[in-house]
mmCIF file of C-alpha atoms in Angstrom:
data_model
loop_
_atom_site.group_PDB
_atom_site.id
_atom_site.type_symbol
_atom_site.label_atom_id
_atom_site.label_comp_id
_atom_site.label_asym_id
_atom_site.label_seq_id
_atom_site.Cartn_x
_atom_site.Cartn_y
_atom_site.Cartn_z
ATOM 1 C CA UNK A 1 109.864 105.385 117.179
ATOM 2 C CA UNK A 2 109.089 103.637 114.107
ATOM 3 C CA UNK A 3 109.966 100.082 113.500
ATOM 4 C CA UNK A 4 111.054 98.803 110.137
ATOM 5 C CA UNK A 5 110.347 95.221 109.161
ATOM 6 C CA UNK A 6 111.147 93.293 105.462
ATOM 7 C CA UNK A 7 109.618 90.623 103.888
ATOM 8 C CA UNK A 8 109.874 88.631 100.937
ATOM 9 C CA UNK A 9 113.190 86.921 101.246
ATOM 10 C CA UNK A 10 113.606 83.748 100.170
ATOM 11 C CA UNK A 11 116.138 81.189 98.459
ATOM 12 C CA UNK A 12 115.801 80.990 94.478
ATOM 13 C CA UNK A 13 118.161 80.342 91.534
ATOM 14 C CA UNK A 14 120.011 82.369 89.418
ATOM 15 C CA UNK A 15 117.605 84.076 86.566
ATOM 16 C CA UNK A 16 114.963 84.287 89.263
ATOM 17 C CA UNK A 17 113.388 87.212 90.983
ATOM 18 C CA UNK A 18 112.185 88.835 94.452
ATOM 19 C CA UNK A 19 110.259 91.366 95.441
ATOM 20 C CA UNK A 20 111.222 92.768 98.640
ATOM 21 C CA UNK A 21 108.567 94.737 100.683
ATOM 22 C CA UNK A 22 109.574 97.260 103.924
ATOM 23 C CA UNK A 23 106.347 97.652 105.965
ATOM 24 C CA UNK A 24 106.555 100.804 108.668
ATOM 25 C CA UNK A 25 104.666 99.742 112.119
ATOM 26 C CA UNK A 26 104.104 103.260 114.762
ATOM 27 C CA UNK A 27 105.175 105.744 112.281
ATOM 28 C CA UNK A 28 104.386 109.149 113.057
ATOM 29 C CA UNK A 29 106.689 110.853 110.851
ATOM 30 C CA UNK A 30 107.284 111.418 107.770
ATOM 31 C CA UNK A 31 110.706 109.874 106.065
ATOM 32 C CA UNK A 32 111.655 111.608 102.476
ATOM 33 C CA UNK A 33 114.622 109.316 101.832
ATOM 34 C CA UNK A 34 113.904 105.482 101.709
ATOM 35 C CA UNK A 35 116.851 103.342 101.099
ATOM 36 C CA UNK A 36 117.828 99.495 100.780
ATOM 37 C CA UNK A 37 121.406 98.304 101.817
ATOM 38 C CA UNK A 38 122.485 94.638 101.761
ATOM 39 C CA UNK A 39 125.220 92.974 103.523
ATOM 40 C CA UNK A 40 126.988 89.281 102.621
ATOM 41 C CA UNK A 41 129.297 87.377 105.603
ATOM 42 C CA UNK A 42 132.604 89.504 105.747
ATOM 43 C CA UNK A 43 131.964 92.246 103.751
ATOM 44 C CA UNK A 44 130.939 95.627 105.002
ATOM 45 C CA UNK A 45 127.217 96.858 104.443
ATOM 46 C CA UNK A 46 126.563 97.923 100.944
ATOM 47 C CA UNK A 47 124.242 100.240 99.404
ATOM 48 C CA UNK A 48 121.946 99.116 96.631
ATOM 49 C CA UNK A 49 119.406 102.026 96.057
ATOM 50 C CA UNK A 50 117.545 104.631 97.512
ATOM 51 C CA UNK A 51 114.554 106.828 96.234
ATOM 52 C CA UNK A 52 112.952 110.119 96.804
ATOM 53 C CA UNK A 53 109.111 110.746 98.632
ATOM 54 C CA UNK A 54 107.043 110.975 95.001
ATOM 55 C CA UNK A 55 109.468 107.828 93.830
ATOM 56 C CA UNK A 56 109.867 109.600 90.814
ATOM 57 C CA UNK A 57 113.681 109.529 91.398
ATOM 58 C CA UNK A 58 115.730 107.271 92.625
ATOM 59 C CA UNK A 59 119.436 106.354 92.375
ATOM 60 C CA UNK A 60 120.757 102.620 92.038
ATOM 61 C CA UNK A 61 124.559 100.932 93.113
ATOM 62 C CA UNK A 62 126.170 99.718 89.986
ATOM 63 C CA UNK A 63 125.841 96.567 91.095
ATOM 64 C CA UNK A 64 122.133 96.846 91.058
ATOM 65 C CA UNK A 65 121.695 99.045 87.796
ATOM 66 C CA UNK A 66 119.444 97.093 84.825
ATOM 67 C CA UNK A 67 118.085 94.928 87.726
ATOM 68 C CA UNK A 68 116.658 95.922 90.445
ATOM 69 C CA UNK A 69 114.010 98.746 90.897
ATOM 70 C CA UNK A 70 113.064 100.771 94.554
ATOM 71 C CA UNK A 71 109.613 101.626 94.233
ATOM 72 C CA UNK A 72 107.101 103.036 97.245
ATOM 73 C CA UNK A 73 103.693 103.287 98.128
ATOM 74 C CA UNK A 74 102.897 105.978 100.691
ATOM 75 C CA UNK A 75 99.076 105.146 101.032
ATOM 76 C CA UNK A 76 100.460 102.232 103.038
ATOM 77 C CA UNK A 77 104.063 103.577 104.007
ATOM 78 C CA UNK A 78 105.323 100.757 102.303
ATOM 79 C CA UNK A 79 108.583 100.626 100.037
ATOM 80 C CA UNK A 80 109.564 97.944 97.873
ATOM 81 C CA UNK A 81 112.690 96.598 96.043
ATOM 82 C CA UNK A 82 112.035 94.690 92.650
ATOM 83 C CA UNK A 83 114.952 92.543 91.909
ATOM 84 C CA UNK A 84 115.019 90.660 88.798
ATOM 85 C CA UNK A 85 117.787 88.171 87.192
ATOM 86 C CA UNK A 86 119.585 87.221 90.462
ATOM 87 C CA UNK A 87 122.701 86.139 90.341
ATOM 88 C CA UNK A 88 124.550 84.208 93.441
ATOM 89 C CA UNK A 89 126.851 87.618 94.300
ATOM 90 C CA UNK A 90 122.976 89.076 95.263
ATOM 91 C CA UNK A 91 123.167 86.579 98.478
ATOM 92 C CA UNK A 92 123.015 88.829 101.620
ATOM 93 C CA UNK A 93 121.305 90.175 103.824
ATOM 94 C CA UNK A 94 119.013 92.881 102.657
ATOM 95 C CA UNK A 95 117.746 95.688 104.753
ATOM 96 C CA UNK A 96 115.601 98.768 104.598
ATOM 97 C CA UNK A 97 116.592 102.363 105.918
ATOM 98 C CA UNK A 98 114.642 105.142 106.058
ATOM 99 C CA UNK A 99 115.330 108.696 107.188
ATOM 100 C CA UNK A 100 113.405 112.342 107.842
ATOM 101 C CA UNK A 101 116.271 113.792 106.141
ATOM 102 C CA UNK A 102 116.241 114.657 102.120
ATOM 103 C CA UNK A 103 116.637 112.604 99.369
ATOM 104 C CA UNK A 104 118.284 115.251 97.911
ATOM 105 C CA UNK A 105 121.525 116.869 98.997
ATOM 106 C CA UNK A 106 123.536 114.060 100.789
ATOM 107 C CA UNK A 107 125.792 111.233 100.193
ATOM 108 C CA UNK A 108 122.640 108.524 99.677
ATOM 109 C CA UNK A 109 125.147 105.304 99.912
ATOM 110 C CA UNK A 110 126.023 106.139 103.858
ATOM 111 C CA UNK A 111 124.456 103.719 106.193
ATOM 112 C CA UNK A 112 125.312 106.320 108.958
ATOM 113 C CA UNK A 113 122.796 108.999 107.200
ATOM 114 C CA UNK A 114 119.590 106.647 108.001
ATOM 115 C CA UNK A 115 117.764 106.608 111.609
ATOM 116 C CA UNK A 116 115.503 104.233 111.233
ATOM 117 C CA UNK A 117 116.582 100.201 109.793
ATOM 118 C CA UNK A 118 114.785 97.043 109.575
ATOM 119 C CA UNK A 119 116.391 94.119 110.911
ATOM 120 C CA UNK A 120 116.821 92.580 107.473
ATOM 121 C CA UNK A 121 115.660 89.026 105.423
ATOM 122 C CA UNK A 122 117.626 86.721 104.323
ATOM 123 C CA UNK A 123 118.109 86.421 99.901
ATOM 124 C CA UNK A 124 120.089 83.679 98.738
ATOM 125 C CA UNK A 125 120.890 82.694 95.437
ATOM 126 C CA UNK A 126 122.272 79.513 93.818
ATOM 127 C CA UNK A 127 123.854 79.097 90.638
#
């Protein structure tokens, strides 16, 4: 079973950035479709982007569009999530999902499509 654990959360100001970093502990197979979601106190989870194996494609929530950028790193089965000029609405919970399923070919912005989840960090942004 693999384990999913994020880093790099923190509390900044508005205009400031993050990078967020997904580290994969006992994996022993191999996950095409990485994925970050983020969810706030009383709203539903939400999807903010998701890329392909390579990382050559990915596909990004309006919301995060311009902004943020999911990048990975397979030497070290590591994926990462770039987020520049945050603004307050960005607070939440953010969380990585992974899956052995296809990038490709499925509704990317379902939570339920993704086995494997981190337990989250916390970003928080003040104006």
């Amino acid at each position: 079973q693999v384990q999913l654990v994020e880093s790099g959360g923190g509390s900044v100001q508005a205009g400031d950035s993050l990078r967020l970093s997904c580290a994969a502990n006992g994996a022993s197979d191999r996950r095409p479709i990485a994925a970050w979601f983020r969810q706030s106190p009383g709203k539903d989870r939400e999807y903010v982007a998701a890329t392909n194996f390579r990382g050559d494609n990915s596909d990004y929530a309006d919301s995060a569009k311009g902004r943020f950028t999911i990048s990975r790193d397979n030497t070290r089965d590591a994926v990462y999530l770039q987020m520049n000029n945050l603004i307050p609405e960005d607070t939440a919970i953010y969380y990585c999902a992974q899956d052995t399923g296809s990038y490709y070919g499925r509704q990317r912005s379902n939570p339920a499509g993704y086995q494997y989840w981190g337990r989250g960090t916390q970003v928080t942004v003040s104006s």
